[in-house]
PDB file of C-alpha atoms in Angstrom:
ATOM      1  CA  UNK Q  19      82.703  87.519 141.755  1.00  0.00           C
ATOM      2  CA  UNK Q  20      79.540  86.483 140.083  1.00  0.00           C
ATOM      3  CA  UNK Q  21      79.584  84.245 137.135  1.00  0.00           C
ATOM      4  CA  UNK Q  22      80.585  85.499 133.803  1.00  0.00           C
ATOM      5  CA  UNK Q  23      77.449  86.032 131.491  1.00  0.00           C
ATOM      6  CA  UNK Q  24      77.603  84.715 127.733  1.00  0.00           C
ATOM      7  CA  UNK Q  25      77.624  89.055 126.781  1.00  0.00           C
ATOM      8  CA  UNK Q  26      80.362  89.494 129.078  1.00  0.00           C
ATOM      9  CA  UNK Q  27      82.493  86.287 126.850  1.00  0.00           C
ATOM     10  CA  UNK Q  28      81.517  87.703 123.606  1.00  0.00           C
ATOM     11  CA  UNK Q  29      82.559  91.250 124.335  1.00  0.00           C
ATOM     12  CA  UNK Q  30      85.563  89.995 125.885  1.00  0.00           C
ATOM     13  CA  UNK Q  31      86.523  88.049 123.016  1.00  0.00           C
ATOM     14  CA  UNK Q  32      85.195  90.281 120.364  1.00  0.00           C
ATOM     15  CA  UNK Q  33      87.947  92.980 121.698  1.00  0.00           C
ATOM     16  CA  UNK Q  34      90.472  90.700 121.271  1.00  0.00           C
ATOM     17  CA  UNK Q  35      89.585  89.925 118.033  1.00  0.00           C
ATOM     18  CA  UNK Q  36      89.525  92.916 116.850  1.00  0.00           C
ATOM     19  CA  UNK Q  37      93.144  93.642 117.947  1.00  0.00           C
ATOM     20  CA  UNK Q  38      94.715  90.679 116.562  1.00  0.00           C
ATOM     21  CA  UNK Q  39      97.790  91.707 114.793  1.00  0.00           C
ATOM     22  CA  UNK Q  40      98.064  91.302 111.082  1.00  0.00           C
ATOM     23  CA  UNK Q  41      98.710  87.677 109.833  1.00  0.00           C
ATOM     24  CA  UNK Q  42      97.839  86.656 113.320  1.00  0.00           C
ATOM     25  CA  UNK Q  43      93.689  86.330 113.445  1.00  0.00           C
ATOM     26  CA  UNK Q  44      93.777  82.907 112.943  1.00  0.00           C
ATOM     27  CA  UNK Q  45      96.272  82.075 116.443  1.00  0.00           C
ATOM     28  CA  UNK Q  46      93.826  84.609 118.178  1.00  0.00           C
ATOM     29  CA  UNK Q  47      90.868  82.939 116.875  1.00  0.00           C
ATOM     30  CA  UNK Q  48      91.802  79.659 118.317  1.00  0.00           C
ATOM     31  CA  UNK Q  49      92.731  80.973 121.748  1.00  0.00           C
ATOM     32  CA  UNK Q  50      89.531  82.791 122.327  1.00  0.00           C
ATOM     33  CA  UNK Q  51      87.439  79.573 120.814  1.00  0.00           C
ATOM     34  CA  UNK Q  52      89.545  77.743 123.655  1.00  0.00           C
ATOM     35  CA  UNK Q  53      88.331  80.418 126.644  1.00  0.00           C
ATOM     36  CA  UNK Q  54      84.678  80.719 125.191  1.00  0.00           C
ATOM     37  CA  UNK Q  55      84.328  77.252 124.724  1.00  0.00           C
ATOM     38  CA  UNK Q  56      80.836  77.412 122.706  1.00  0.00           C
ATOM     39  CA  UNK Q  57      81.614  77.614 119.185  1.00  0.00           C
ATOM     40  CA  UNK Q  58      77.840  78.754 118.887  1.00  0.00           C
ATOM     41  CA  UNK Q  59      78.252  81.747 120.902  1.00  0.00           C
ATOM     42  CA  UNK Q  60      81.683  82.605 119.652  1.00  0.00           C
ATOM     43  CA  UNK Q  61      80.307  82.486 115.515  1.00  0.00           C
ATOM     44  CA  UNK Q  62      77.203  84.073 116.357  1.00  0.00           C
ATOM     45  CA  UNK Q  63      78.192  87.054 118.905  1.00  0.00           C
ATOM     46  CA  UNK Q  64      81.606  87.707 117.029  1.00  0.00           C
ATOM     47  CA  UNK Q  65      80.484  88.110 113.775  1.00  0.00           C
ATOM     48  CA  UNK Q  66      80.471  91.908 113.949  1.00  0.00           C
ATOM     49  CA  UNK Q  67      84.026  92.077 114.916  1.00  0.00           C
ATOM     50  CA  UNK Q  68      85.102  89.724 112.745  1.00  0.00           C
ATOM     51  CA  UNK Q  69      83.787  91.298 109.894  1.00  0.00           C
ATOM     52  CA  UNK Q  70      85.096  95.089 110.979  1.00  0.00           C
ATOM     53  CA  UNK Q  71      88.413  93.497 111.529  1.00  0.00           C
ATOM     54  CA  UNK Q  72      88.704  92.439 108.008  1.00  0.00           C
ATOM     55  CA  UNK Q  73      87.215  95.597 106.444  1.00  0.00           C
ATOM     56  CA  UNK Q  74      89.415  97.764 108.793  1.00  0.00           C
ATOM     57  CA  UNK Q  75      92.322  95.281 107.820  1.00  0.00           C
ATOM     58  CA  UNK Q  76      91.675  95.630 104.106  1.00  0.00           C
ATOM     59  CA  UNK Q  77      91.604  92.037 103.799  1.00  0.00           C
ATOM     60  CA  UNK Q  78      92.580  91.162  99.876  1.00  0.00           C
ATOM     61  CA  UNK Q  79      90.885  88.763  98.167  1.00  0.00           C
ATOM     62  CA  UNK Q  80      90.966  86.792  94.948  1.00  0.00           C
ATOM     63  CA  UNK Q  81      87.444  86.490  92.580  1.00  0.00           C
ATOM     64  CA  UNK Q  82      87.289  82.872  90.755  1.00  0.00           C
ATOM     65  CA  UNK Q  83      87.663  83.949  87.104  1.00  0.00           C
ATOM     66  CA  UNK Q  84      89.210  87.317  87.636  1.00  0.00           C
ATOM     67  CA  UNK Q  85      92.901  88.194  87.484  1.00  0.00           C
ATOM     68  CA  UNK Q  86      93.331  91.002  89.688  1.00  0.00           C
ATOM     69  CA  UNK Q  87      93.043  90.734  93.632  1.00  0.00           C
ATOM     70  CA  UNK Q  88      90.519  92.837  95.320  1.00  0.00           C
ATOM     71  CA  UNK Q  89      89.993  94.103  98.504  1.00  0.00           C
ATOM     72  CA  UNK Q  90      87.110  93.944 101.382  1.00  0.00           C
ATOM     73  CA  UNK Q  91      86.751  97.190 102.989  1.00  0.00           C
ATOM     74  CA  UNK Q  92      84.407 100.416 104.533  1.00  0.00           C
ATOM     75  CA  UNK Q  93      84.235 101.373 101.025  1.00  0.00           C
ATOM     76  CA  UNK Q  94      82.941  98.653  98.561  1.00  0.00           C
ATOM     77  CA  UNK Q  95      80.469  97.222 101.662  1.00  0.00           C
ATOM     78  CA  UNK Q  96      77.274  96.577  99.809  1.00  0.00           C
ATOM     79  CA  UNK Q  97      75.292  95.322 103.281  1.00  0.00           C
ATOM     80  CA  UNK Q  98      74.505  92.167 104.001  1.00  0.00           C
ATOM     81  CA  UNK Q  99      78.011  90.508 103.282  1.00  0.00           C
ATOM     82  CA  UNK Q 100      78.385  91.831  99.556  1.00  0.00           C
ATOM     83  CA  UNK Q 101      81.203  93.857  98.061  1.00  0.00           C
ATOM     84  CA  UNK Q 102      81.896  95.265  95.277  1.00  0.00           C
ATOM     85  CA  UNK Q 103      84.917  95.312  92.748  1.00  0.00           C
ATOM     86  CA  UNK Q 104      84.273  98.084  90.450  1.00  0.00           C
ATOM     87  CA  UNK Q 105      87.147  97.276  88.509  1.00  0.00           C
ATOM     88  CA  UNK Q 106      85.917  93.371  87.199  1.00  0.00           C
ATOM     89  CA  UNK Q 107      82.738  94.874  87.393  1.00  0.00           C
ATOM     90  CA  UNK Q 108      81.510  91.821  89.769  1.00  0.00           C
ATOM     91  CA  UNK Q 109      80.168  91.943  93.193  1.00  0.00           C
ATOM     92  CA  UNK Q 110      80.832  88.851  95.468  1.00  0.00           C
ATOM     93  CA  UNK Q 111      79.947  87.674  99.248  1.00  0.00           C
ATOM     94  CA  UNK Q 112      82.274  87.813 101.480  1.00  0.00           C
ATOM     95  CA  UNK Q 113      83.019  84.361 104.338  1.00  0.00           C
ATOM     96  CA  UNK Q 114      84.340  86.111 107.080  1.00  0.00           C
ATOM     97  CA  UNK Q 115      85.518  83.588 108.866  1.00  0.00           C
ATOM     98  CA  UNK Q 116      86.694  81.372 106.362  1.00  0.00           C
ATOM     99  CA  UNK Q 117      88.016  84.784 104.159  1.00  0.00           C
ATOM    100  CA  UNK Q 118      86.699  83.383 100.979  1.00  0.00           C
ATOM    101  CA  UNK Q 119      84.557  85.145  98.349  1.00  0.00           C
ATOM    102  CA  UNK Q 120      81.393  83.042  96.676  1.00  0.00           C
ATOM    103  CA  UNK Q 121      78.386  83.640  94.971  1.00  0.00           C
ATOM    104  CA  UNK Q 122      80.074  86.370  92.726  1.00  0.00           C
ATOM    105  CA  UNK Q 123      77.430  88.102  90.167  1.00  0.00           C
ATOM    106  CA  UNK Q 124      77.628  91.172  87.741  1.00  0.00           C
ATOM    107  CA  UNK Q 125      78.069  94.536  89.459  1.00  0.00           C
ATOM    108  CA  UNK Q 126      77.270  98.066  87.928  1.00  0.00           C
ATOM    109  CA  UNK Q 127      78.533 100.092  90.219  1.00  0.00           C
ATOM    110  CA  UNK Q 128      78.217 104.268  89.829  1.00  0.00           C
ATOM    111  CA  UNK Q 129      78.701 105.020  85.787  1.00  0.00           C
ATOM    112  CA  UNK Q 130      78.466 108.514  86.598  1.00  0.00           C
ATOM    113  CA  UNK Q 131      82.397 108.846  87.483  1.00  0.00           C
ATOM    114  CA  UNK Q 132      83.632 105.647  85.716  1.00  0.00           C
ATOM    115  CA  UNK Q 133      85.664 107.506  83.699  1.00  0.00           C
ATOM    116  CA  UNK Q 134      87.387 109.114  86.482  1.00  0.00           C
ATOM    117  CA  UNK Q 135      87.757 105.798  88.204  1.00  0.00           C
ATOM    118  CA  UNK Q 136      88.925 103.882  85.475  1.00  0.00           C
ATOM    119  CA  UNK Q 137      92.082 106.769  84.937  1.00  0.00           C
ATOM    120  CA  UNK Q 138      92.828 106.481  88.664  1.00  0.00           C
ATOM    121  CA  UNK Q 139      92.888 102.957  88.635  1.00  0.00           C
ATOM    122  CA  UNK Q 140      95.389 103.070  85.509  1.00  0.00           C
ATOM    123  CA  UNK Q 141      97.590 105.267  87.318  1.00  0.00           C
ATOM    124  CA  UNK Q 142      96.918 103.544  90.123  1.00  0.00           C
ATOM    125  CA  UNK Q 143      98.686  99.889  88.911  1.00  0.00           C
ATOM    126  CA  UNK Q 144     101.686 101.653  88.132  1.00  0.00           C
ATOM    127  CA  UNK Q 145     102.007 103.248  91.367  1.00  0.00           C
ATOM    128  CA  UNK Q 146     101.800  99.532  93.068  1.00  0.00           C
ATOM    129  CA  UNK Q 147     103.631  97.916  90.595  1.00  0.00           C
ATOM    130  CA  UNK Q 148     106.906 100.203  91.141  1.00  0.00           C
ATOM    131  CA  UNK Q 149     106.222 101.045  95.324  1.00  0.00           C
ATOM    132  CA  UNK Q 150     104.793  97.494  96.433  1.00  0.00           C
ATOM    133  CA  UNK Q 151     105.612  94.934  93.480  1.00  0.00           C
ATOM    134  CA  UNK Q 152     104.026  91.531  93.698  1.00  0.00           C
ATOM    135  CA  UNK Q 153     103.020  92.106  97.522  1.00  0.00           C
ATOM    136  CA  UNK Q 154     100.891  94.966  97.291  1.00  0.00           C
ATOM    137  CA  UNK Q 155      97.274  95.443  96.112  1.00  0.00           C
ATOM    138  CA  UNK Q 156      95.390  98.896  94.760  1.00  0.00           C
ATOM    139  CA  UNK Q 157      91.850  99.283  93.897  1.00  0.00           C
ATOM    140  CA  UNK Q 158      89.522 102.007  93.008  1.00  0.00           C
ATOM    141  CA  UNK Q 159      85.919 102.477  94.194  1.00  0.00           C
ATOM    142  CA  UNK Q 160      83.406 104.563  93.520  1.00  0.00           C
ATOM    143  CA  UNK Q 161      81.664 105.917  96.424  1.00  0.00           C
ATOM    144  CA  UNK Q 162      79.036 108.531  96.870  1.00  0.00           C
ATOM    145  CA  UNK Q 163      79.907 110.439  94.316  1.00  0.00           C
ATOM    146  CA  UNK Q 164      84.011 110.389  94.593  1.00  0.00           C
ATOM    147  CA  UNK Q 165      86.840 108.028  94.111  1.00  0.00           C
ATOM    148  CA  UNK Q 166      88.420 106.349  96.908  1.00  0.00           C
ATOM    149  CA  UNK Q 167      91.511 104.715  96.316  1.00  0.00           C
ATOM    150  CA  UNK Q 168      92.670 101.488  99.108  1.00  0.00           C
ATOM    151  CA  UNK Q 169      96.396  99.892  99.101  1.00  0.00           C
ATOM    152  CA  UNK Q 170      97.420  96.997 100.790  1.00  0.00           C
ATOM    153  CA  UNK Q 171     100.440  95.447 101.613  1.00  0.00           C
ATOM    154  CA  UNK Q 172     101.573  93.296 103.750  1.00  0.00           C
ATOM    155  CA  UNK Q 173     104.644  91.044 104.842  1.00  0.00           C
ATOM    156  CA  UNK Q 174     103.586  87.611 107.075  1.00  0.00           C
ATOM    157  CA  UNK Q 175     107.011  86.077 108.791  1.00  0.00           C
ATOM    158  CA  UNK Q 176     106.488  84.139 111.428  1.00  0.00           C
ATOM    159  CA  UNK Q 177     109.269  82.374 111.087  1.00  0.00           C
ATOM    160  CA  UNK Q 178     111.265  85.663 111.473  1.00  0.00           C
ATOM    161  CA  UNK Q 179     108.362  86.387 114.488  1.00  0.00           C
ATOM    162  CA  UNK Q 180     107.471  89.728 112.435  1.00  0.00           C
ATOM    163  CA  UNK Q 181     104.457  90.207 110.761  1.00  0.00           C
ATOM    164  CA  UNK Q 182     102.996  93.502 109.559  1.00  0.00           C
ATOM    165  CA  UNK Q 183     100.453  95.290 107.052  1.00  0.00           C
ATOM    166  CA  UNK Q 184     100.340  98.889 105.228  1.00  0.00           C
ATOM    167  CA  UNK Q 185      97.175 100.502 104.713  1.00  0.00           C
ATOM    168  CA  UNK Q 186      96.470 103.602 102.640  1.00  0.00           C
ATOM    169  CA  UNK Q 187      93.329 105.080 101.611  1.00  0.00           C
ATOM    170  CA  UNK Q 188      92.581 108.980  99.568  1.00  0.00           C
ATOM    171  CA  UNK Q 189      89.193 110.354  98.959  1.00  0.00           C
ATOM    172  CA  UNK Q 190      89.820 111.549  95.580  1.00  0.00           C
ATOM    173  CA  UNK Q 191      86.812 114.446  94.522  1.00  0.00           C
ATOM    174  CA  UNK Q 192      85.034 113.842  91.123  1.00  0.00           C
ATOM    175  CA  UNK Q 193      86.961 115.434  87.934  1.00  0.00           C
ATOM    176  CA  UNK Q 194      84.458 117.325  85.612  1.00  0.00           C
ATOM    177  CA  UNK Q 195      86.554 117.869  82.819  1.00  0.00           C
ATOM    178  CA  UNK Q 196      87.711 121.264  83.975  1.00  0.00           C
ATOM    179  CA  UNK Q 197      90.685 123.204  85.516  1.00  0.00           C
ATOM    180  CA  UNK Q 198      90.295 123.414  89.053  1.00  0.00           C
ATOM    181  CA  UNK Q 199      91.703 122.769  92.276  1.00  0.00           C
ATOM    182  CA  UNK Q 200      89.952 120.043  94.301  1.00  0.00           C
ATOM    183  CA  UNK Q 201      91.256 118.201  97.918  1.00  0.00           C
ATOM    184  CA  UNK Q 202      92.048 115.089  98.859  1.00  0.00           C
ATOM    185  CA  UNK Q 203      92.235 113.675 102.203  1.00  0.00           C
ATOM    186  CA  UNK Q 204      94.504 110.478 102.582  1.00  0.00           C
ATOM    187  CA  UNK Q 205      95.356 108.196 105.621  1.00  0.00           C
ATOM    188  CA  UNK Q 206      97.865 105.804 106.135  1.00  0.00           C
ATOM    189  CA  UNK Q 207      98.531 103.047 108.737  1.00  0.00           C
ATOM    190  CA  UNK Q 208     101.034 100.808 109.384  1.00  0.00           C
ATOM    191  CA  UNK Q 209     100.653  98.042 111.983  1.00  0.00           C
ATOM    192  CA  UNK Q 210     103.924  95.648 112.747  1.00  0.00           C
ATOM    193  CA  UNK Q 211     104.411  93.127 115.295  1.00  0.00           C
ATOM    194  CA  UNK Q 212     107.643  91.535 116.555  1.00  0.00           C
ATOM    195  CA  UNK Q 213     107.542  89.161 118.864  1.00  0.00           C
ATOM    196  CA  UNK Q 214     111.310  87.014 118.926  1.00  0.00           C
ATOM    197  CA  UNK Q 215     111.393  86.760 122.970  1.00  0.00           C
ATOM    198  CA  UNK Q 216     108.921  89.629 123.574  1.00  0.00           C
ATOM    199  CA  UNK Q 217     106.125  91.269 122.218  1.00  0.00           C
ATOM    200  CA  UNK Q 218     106.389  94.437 120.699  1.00  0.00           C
ATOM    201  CA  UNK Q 219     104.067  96.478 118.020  1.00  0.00           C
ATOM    202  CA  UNK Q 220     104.210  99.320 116.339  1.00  0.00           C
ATOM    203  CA  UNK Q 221     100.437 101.804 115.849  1.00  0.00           C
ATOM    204  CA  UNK Q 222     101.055 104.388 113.315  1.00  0.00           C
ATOM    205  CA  UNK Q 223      98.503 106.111 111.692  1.00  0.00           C
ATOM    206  CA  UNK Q 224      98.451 109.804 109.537  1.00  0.00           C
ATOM    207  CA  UNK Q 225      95.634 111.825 107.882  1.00  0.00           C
ATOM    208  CA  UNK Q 226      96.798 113.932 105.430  1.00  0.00           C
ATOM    209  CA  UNK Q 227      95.284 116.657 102.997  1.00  0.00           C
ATOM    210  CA  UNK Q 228      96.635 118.178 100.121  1.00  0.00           C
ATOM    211  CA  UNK Q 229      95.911 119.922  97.156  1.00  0.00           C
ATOM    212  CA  UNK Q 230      95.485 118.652  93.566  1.00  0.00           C
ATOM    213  CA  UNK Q 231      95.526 121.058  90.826  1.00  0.00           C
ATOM    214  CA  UNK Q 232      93.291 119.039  87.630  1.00  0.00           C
ATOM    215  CA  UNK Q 233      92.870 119.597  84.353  1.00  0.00           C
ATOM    216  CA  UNK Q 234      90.665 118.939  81.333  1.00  0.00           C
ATOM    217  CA  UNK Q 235      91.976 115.367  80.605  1.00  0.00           C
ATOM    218  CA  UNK Q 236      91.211 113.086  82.670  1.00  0.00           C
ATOM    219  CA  UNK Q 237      94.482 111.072  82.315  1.00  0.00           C
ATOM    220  CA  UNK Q 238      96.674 114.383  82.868  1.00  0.00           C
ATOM    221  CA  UNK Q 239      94.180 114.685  86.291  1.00  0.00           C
ATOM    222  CA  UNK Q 240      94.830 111.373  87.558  1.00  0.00           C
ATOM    223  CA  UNK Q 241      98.748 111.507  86.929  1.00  0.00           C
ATOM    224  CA  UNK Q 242      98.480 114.361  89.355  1.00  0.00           C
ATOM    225  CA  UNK Q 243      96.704 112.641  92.163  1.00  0.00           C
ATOM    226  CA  UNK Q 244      98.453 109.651  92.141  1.00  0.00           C
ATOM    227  CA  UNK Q 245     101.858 112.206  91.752  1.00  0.00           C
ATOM    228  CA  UNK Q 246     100.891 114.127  94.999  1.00  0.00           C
ATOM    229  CA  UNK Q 247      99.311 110.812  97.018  1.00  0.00           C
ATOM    230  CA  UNK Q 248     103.067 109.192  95.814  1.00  0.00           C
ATOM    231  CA  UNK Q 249     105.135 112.215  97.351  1.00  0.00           C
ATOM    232  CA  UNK Q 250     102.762 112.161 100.627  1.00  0.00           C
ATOM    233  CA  UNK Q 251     103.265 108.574 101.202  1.00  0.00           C
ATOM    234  CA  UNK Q 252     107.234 108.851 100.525  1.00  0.00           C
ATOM    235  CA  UNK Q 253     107.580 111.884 103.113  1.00  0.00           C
ATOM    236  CA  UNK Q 254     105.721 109.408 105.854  1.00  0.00           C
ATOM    237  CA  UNK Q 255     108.065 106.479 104.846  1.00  0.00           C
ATOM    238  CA  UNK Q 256     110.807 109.041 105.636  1.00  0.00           C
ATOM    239  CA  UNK Q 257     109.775 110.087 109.047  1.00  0.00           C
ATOM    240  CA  UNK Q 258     109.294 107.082 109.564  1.00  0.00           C
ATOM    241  CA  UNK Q 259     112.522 105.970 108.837  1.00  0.00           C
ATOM    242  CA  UNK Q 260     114.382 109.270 110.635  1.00  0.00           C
ATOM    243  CA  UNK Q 261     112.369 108.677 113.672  1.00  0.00           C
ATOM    244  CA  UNK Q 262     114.006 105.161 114.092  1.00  0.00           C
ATOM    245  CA  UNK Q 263     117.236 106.415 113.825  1.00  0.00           C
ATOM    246  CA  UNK Q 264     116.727 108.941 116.379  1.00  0.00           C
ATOM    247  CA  UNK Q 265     114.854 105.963 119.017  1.00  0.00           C
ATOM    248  CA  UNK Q 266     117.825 103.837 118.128  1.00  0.00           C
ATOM    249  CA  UNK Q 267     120.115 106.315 119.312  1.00  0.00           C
ATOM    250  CA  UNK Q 268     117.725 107.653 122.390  1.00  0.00           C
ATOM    251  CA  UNK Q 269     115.251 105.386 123.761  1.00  0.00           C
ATOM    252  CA  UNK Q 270     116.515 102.205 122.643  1.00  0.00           C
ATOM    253  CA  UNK Q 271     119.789 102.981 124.355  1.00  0.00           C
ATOM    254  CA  UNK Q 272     118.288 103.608 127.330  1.00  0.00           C
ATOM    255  CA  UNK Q 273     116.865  99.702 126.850  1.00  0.00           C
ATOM    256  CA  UNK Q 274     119.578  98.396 126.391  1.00  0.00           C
ATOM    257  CA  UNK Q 275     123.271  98.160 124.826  1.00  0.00           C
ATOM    258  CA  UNK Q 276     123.887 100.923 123.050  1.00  0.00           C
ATOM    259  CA  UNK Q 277     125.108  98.817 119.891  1.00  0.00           C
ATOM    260  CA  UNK Q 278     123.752  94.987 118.764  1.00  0.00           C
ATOM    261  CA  UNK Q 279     125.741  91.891 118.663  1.00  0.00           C
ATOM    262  CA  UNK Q 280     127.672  93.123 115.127  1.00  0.00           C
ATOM    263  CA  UNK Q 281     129.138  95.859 116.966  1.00  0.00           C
ATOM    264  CA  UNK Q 282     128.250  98.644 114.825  1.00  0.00           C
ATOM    265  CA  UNK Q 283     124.760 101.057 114.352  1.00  0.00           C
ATOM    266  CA  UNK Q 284     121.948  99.695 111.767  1.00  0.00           C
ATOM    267  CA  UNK Q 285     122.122 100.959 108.772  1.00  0.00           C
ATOM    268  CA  UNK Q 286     118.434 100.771 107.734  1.00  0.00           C
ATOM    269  CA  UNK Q 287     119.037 101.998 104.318  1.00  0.00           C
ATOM    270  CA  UNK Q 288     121.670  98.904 103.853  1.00  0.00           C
ATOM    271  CA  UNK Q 289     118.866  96.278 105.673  1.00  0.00           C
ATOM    272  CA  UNK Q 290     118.536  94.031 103.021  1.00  0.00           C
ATOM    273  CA  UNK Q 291     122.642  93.002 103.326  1.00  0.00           C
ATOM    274  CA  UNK Q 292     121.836  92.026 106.596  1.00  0.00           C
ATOM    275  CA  UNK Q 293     121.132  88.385 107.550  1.00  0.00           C
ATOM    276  CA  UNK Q 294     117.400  89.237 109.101  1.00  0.00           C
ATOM    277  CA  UNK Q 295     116.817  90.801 105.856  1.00  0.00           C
ATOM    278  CA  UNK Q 296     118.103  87.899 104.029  1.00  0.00           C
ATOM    279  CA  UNK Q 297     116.109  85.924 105.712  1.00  0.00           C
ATOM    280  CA  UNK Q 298     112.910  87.719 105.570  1.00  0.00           C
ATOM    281  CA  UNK Q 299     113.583  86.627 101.591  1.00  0.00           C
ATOM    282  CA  UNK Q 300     113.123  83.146 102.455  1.00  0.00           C
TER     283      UNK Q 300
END
């Protein structure tokens, strides 16, 4: 076998990169520096995939003199390392590598649908606040015209060896001020990894469309889209959570014993009494 060329490393280590679990980049990062061994090559010819990891990832991040978190994604990319966070009104540059934000200036963003923006976003906070309080993260952009509408949350426990990240995004059409029915297109992934004595991860990932009837107010409009993304996002938790109880009693089994160490079925609604779920507290 010939000798490995510096595009063969950098593609190599690029894809494994880009699949580094959630909460994990940093453990990857190190392991690939250690096989590349030229630091040079590795910043230089990774950059790409470092920086799509993070946007697909929807990496949060905090501004220096504003409250609210924001997020780096597809959908506030300004080019050439800028984002945008329509709700401070600021746009920032975004470290990659070292995930920190800088050189923060003034944004203007699209005042053509601020209106409509600004209402999602309202509803938006309460939505987070109730469904992902204090770990969770919602912002609204403006994009080409329509609203697009990010969540992310995530839960790092290495300790526990779990780590994992939701991610939910809606195209949300422009509101004009009239009654009419408009469509929105959602998706919604979920990435965990487990890894106590093995290595196991879960890839799930849904598109959805649905219907939104709006009205003349804007407020009454945005209720309604963050009513219907709400009740899409529930009925995914719960097939989620019905298609683990029918793997625990079907393929699991076939993996193993048939009931853990307690001697008695999991009761995922009841988790948090158990001592994993105490622990994941901690």
């Amino acid at each position: 076998m010939g000798d490995v060329t510096d595009a063969d490393k950098v593609k190599v280590a690029s894809d494994f990169l880009s699949n580094a679990p959630p909460g994990e980049f940093n453990e990857v990062f190190n392991a690939v520096r250690v096989l590349v061994n030229n630091d040079g090559l590795l910043k230089e010819g990774c950059a790409g995939a470092i920086a799509h990891y993070n946007q697909k990832q929807f990496i949060p991040v905090k501004l220096d003199g504003v409250e609210r978190q924001t997020l780096v994604t597809p959908h506030n990319d300004l080019g050439n390392g800028r984002f945008a966070d329509d709700n401070s009104k600021k746009s920032f540059r975004y470290d990659h590598l070292r995930k920190e934000a800088g050189d923060i200036q003034p944004y203007n963003g699209d005042h053509t649908i601020e209106g409509w923006r600004h209402a999602l976003q309202k509803e938006l906070d309460v939505y987070v606040n109730e469904h992902y309080a204090k770990i969770g993260v919602g912002c609204v952009f403006a994009k080409n015209g329509q609203a697009v509408i990010c969540i992310e949350s995530h839960q790092f426990q290495p300790k526990n060896f779990c780590n994992g990240r939701w991610r939910s995004e809606w195209l949300i059409p422009a509101a004009d001020g009239k009654a009419s029915t408009h469509e929105i297109k959602g998706k919604i992934l979920v990435q965990i990894h487990y890894f106590e004595e093995g290595n196991v991860q879960l890839l799930s990932e849904k598109e959805i469309t649905a219907k939104v009837q709006y009205s003349s107010d804007l407020e009454k409009s945005a209720k309604e889209v963050l009513k219907v993304a709400s009740e899409e996002e529930a009925k995914y938790q719960q097939a989620m959570q019905e298609n683990y109880a029918c793997m625990s009693d079907s393929t699991f089994k076939a993996l193993r014993r048939q009931l853990p160490v307690i001697r008695a079925k999991m009761d995922w609604n009841k988790v948090q009494s158990y001592r994993i779920g105490q622990e994941m507290k901690q």
